[in-house]
Tab-separated table of C-alpha atoms in Angstrom:
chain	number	residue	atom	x	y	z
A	7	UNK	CA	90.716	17.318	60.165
A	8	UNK	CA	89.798	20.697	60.360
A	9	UNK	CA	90.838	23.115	62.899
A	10	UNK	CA	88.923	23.868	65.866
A	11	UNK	CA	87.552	27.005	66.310
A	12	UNK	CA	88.560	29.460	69.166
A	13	UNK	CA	86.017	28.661	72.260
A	14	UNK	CA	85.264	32.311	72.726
A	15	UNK	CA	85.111	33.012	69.501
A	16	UNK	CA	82.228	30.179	68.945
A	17	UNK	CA	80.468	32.061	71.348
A	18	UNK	CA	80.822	35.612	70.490
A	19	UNK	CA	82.241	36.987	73.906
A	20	UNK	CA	85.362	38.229	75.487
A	21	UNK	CA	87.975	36.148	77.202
A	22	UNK	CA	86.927	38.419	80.290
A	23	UNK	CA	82.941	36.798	79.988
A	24	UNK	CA	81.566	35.886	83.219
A	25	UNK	CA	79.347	32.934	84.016
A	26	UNK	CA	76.330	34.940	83.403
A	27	UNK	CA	77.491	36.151	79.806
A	28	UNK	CA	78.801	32.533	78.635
A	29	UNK	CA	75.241	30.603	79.655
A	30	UNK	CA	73.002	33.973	78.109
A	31	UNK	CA	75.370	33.403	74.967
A	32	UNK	CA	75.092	29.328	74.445
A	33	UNK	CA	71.452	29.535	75.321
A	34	UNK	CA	70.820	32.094	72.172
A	35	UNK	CA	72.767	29.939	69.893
A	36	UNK	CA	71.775	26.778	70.871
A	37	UNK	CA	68.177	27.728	70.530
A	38	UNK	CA	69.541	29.081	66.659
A	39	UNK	CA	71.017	26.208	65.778
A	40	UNK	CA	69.113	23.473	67.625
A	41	UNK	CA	68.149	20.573	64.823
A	42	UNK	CA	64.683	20.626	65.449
A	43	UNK	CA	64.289	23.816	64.667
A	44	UNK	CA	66.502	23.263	61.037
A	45	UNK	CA	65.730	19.840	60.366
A	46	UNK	CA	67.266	18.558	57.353
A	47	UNK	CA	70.213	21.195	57.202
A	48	UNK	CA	73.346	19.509	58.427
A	49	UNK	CA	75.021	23.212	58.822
A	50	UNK	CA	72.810	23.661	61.462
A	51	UNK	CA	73.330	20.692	63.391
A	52	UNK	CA	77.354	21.275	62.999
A	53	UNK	CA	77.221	24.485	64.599
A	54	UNK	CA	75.142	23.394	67.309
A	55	UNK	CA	77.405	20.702	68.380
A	56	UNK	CA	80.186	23.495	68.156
A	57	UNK	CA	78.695	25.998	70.524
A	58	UNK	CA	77.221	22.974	72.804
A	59	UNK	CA	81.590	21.837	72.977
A	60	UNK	CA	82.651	25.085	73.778
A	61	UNK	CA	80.164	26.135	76.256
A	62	UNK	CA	81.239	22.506	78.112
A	63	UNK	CA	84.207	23.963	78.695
A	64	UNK	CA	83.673	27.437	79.295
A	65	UNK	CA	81.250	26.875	81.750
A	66	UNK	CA	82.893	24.279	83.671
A	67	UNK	CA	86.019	26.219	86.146
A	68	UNK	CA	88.417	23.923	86.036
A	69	UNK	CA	88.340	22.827	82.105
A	70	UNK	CA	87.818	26.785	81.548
A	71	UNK	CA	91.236	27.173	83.499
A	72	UNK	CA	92.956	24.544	81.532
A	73	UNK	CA	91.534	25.939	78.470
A	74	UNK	CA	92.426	30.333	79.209
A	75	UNK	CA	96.235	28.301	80.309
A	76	UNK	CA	96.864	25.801	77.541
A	77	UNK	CA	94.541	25.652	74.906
A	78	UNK	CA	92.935	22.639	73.349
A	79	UNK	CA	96.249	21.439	74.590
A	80	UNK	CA	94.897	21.613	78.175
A	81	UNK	CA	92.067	19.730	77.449
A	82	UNK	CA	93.266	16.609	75.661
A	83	UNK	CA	95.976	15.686	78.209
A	84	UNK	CA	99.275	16.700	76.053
A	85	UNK	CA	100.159	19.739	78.027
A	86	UNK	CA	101.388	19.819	81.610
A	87	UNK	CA	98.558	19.519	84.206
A	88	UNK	CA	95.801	18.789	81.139
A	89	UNK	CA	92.536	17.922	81.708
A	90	UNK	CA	92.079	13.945	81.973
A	91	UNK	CA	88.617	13.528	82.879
A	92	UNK	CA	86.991	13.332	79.384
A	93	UNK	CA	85.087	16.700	77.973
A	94	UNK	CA	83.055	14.444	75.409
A	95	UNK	CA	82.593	15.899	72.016
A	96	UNK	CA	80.157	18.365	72.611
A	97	UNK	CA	76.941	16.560	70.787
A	98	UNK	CA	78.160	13.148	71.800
A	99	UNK	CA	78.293	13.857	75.186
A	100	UNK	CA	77.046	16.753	77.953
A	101	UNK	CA	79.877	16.694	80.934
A	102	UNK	CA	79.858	19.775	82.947
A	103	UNK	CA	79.163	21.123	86.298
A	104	UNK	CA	77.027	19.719	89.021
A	105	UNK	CA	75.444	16.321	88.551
A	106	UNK	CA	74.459	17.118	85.036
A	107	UNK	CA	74.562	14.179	82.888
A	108	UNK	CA	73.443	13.415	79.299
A	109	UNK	CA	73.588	12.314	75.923
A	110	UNK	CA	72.283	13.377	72.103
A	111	UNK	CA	72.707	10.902	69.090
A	112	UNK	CA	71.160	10.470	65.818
A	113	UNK	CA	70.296	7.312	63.497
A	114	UNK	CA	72.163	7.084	60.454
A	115	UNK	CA	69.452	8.252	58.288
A	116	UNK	CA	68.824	11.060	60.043
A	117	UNK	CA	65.134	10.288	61.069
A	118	UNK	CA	65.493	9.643	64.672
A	119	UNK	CA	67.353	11.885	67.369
A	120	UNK	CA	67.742	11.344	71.213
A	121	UNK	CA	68.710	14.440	73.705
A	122	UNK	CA	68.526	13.135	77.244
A	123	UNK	CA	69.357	14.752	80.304
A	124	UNK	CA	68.850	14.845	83.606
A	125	UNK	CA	69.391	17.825	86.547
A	126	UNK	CA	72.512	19.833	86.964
A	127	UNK	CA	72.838	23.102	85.118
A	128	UNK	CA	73.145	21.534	81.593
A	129	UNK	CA	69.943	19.791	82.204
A	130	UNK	CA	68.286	23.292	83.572
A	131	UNK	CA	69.919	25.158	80.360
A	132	UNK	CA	68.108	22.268	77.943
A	133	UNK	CA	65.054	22.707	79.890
A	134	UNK	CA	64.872	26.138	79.465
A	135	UNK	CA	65.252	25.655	75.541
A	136	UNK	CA	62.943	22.971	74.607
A	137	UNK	CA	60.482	25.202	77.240
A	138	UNK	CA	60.892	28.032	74.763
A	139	UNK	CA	60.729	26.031	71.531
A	140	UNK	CA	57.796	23.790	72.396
A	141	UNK	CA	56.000	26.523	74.672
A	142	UNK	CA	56.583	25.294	78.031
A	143	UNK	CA	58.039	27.471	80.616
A	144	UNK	CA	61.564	26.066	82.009
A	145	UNK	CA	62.341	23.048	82.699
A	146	UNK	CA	64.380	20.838	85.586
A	147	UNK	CA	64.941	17.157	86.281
A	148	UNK	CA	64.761	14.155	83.838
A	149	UNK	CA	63.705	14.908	80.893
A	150	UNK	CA	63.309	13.489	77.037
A	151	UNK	CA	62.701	14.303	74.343
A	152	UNK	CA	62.498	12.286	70.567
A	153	UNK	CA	62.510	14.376	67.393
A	154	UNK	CA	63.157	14.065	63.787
A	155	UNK	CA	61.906	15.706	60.308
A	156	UNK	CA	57.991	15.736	60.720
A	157	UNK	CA	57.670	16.216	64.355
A	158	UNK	CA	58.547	14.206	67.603
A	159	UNK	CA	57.308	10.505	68.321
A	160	UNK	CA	57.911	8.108	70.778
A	161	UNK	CA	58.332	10.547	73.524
A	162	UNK	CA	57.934	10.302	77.706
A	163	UNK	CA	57.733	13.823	77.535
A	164	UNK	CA	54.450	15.800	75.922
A	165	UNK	CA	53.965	18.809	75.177
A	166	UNK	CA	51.498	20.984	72.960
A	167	UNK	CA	53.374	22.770	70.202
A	168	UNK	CA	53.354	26.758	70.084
A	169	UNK	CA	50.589	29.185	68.849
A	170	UNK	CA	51.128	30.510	65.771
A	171	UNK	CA	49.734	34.272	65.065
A	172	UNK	CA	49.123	35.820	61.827
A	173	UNK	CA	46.417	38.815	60.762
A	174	UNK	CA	44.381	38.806	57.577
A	175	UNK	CA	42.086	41.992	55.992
A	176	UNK	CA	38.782	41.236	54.959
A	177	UNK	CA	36.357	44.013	53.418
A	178	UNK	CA	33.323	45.294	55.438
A	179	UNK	CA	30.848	43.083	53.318
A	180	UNK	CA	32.648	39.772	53.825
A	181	UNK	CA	32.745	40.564	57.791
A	182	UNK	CA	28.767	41.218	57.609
A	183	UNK	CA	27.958	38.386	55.396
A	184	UNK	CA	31.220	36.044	55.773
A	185	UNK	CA	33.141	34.371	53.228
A	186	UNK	CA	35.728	31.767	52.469
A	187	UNK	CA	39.670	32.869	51.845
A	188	UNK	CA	42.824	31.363	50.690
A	189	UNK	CA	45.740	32.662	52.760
A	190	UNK	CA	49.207	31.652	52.188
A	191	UNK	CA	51.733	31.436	55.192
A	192	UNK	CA	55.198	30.530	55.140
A	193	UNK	CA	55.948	27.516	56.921
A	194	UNK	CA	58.596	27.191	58.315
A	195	UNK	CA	58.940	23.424	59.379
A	196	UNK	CA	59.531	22.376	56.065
A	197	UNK	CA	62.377	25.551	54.638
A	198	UNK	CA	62.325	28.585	54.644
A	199	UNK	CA	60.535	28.744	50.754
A	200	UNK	CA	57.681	26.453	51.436
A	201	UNK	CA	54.690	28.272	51.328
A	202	UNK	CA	51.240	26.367	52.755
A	203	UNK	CA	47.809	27.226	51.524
A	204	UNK	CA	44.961	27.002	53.906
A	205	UNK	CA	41.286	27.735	53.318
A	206	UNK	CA	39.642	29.653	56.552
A	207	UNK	CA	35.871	30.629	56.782
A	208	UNK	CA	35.133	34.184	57.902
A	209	UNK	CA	32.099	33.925	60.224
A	210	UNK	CA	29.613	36.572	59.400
A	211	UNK	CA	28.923	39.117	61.591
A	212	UNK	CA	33.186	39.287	62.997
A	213	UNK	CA	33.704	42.645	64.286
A	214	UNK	CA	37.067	44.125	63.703
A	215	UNK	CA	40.254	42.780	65.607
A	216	UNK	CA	38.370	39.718	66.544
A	217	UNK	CA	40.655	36.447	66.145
A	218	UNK	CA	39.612	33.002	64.612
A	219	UNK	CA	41.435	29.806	65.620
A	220	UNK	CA	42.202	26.993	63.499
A	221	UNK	CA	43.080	24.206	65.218
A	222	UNK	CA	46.179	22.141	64.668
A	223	UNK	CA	48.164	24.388	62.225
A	224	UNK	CA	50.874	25.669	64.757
A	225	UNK	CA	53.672	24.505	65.678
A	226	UNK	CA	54.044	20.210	66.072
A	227	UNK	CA	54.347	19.039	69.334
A	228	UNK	CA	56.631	16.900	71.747
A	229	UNK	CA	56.011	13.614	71.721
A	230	UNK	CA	51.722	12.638	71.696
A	231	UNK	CA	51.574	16.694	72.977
A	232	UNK	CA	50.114	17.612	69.160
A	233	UNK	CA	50.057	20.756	67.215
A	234	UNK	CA	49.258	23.984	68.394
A	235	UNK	CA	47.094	26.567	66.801
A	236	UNK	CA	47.023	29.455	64.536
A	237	UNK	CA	45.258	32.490	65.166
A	238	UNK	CA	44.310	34.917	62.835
A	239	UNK	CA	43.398	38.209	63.978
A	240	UNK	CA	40.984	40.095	61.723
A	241	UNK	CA	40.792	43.622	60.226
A	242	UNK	CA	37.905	44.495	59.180
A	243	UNK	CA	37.712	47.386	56.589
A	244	UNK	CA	35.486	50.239	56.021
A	245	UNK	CA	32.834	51.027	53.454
A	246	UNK	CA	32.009	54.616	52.360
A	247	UNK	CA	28.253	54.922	52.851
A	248	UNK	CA	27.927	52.820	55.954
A	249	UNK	CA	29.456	52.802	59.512
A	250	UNK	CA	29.322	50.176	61.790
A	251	UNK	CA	28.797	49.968	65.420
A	252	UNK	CA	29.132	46.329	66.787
A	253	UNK	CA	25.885	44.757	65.487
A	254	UNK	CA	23.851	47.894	64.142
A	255	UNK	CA	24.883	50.067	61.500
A	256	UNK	CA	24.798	54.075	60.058
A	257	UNK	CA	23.913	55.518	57.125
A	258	UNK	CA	22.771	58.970	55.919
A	259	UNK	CA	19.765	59.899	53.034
A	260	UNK	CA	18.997	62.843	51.529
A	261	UNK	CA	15.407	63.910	51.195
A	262	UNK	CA	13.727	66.560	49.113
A	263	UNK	CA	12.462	69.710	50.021
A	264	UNK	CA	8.921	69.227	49.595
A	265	UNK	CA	9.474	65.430	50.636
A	266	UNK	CA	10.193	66.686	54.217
A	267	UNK	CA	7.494	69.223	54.461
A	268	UNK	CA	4.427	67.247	53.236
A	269	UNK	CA	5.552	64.121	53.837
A	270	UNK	CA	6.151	61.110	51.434
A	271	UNK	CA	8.165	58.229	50.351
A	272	UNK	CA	12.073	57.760	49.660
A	273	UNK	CA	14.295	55.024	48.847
A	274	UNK	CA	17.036	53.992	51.378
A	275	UNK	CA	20.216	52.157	51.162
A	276	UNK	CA	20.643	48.882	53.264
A	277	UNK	CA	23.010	46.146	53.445
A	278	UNK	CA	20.749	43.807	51.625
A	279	UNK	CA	19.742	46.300	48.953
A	280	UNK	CA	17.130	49.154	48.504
A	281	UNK	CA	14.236	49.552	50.502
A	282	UNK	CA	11.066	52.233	50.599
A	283	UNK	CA	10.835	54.359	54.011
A	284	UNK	CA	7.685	56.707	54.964
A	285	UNK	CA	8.848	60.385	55.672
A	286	UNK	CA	6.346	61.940	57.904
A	287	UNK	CA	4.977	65.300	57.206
A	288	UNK	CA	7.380	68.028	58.729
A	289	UNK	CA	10.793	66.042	58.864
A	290	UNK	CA	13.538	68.048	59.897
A	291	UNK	CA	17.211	67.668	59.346
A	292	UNK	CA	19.113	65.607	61.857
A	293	UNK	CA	16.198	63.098	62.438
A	294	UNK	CA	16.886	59.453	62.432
A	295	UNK	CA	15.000	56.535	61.366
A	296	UNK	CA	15.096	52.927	62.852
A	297	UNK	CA	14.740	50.207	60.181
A	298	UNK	CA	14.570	47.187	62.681
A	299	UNK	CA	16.369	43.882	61.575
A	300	UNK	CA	18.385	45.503	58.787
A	301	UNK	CA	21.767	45.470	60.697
A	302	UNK	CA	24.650	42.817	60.992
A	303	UNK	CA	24.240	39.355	61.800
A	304	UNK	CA	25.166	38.282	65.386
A	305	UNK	CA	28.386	36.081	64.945
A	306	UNK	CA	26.797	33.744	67.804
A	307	UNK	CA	23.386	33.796	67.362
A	308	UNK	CA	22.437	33.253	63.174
A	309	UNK	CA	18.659	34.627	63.921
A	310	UNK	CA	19.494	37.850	65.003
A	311	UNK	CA	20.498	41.414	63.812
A	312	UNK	CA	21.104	44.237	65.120
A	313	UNK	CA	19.389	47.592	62.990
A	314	UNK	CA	20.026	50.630	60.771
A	315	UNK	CA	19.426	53.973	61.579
A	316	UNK	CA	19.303	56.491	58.527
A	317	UNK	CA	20.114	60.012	59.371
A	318	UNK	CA	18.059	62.513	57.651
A	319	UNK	CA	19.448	65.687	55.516
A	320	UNK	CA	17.105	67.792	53.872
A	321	UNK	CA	18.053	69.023	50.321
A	322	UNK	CA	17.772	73.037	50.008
A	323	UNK	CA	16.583	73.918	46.387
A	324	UNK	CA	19.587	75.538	44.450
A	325	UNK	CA	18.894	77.596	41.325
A	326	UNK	CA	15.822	78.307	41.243
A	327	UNK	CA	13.875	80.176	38.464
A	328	UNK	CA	12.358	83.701	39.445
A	329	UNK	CA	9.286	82.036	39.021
A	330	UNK	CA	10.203	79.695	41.611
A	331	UNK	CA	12.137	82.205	43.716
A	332	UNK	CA	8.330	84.039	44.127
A	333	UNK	CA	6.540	80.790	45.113
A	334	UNK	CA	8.494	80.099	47.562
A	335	UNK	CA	7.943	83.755	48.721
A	336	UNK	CA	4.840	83.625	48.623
A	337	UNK	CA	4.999	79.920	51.139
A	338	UNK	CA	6.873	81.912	53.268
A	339	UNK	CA	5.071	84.776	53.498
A	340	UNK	CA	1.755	82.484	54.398
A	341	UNK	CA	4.302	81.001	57.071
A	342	UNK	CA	4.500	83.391	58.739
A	343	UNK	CA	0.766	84.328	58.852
A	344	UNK	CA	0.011	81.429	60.093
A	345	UNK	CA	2.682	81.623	62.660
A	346	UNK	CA	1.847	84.974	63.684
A	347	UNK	CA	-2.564	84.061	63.686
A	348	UNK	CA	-1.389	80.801	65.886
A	349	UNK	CA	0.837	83.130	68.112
A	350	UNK	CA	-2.207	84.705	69.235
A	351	UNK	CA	-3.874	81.816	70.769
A	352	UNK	CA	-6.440	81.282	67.082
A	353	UNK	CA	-7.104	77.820	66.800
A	354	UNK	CA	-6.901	75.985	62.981
């Protein structure tokens, strides 16, 4: 049979631990090694039942006594004064302060497991793990729970499994016009290299950090509590020659010279392609133009979109031709005549 293991030592604290640092110690351990959470690895379950014996005694004054005095000695009845009273076996059994009583077995094929337990501390320290595990918030009183490889049946007690959270990065044309991805998320119910594959639609029109739910794929439940959900918060990238502002978006056009002063016709880029806008006669730099409808999809409402507004930059001819150089003297020159006849109250 193989030689117990120091008490402390199972722990990981000092012979000098109070009651405070033994219960903050089994609690992290037995959370770490509680079967349900490595179902299927008998390792696991081993070390559990090791840290749930020693904490028995550690936490309990008078076995603690017997224990810091004799040893396992103390605690078997060979040694002078020993313990009597029955410890239990750690997993077999829950003895312990208060009126805590309980009990945790498992079928010989492994499929079925009982942990019952009712008030005391040990049943307030069990309460307080399955609350973390399973999502509730503490526990006290009776309690049961049923669990096994696949999730817990045949349960009193219910509870909703745990939110899972995750992100994914989409590009700035599959938030505006959605899509359908494959994402790949470790899961860890069934080992740590099992990888699940799940299909998730991206709405269109999601703005950036946004989260979609998909119901069911977090953690199982207690009992007929069911699965909880995964959430998948969304990043939203950028695209060079747009910028988005919830449903409308921002672009910027260059326009010609002559374009802007006479007036005319230029091609500008929206999401859905290429379309013709009227520049009016005298444009100056800066202006914007409103092309109504030709923003992002509302995510709520299908039929409706916000707009695009097209900042205009006026191109400045670059090297020009002497010839060209004069003409445009020459249009400035007559600029300023008229200017200077229209300064002096002459009508056109």
């Amino acid at each position: 049979m193989a030689q117990k293991r120091d008490y402390y030592e199972v722990l990981g604290i000092g012979r000098n631990a109070d009651a405070a640092a033994i219960k903050k110690a089994y609690r992290k351990l037995a959370k770490k090694y509680h079967p349900d959470m490595n179902s299927g690895d008998p390792n696991m379950e081993q070390k559990f039942k090791e840290v749930t014996e020693a904490y028995e005694v550690l936490n309990d004054p008078e076995k603690k006594k017997l224990y810091d005095q004799f040893g396992f000695a103390g605690l078997d009845g060979s040694a002078a004064g020993g313990y009597s009273g029955g410890a239990g076996n750690g997993f077999g059994g829950f003895g312990g302060s208060g009126t805590s009583r309980g009990k945790a077995y498992q079928s010989g094929d492994g499929s079925y497991r009982e942990y019952h337990f009712e008030g005391g501390d040990m049943g307030d320290i069990f309460g307080d793990i399955f609350g973390d595990m399973f999502g509730a918030g503490g526990s006290t009183g009776n309690r049961r729970f049923y669990g096994g490889a696949g999730g817990s049946q045949g349960s009193s007690f219910h509870q909703k499994g745990a939110d899972y959270h995750a992100e994914i990065s989409v590009s700035f044309d599959e938030a505006a016009f959605g899509c359908d991805k494959i994402i790949h998320l470790q899961d860890g119910e069934h080992g740590a290299g099992s990888v699940q594959s799940l299909q998730v639609h991206i709405p269109a029109g999601i703005e950036d950090g946004r989260s979609i739910r998909l119901r069911g794929k977090g953690m199982a439940g207690v009992g007929n509590g069911g699965p909880g959900d995964l959430l998948l918060k969304v990043h939203v990238g950028t695209r060079p020659d747009f910028e988005r502002k919830g449903m409308d978006v921002y672009t910027t056009v260059s326009v010609p010279f002559m374009t802007a002063v006479l007036g005319g016709q230029i091609q500008v880029p929206t999401l859905n392609g290429r379309a013709v806008c009227r520049i009016r006669e005298g444009t100056q730099s800066g202006m914007k133009i409103r092309l109504r409808g030709k923003g992002i999809v509302s995510m709520n409402h299908p039929g409706e979109y916000g707009d695009e507004y097209v900042t205009i930059q006026i191109q400045v001819p670059k090297n020009l031709s002497p010839q060209a150089k004069k003409k445009l003297r020459e249009f400035d020159a007559e600029c300023k005549k008229e200017s200077g006849r229209f300064g002096r109250g002459d009508v056109a």
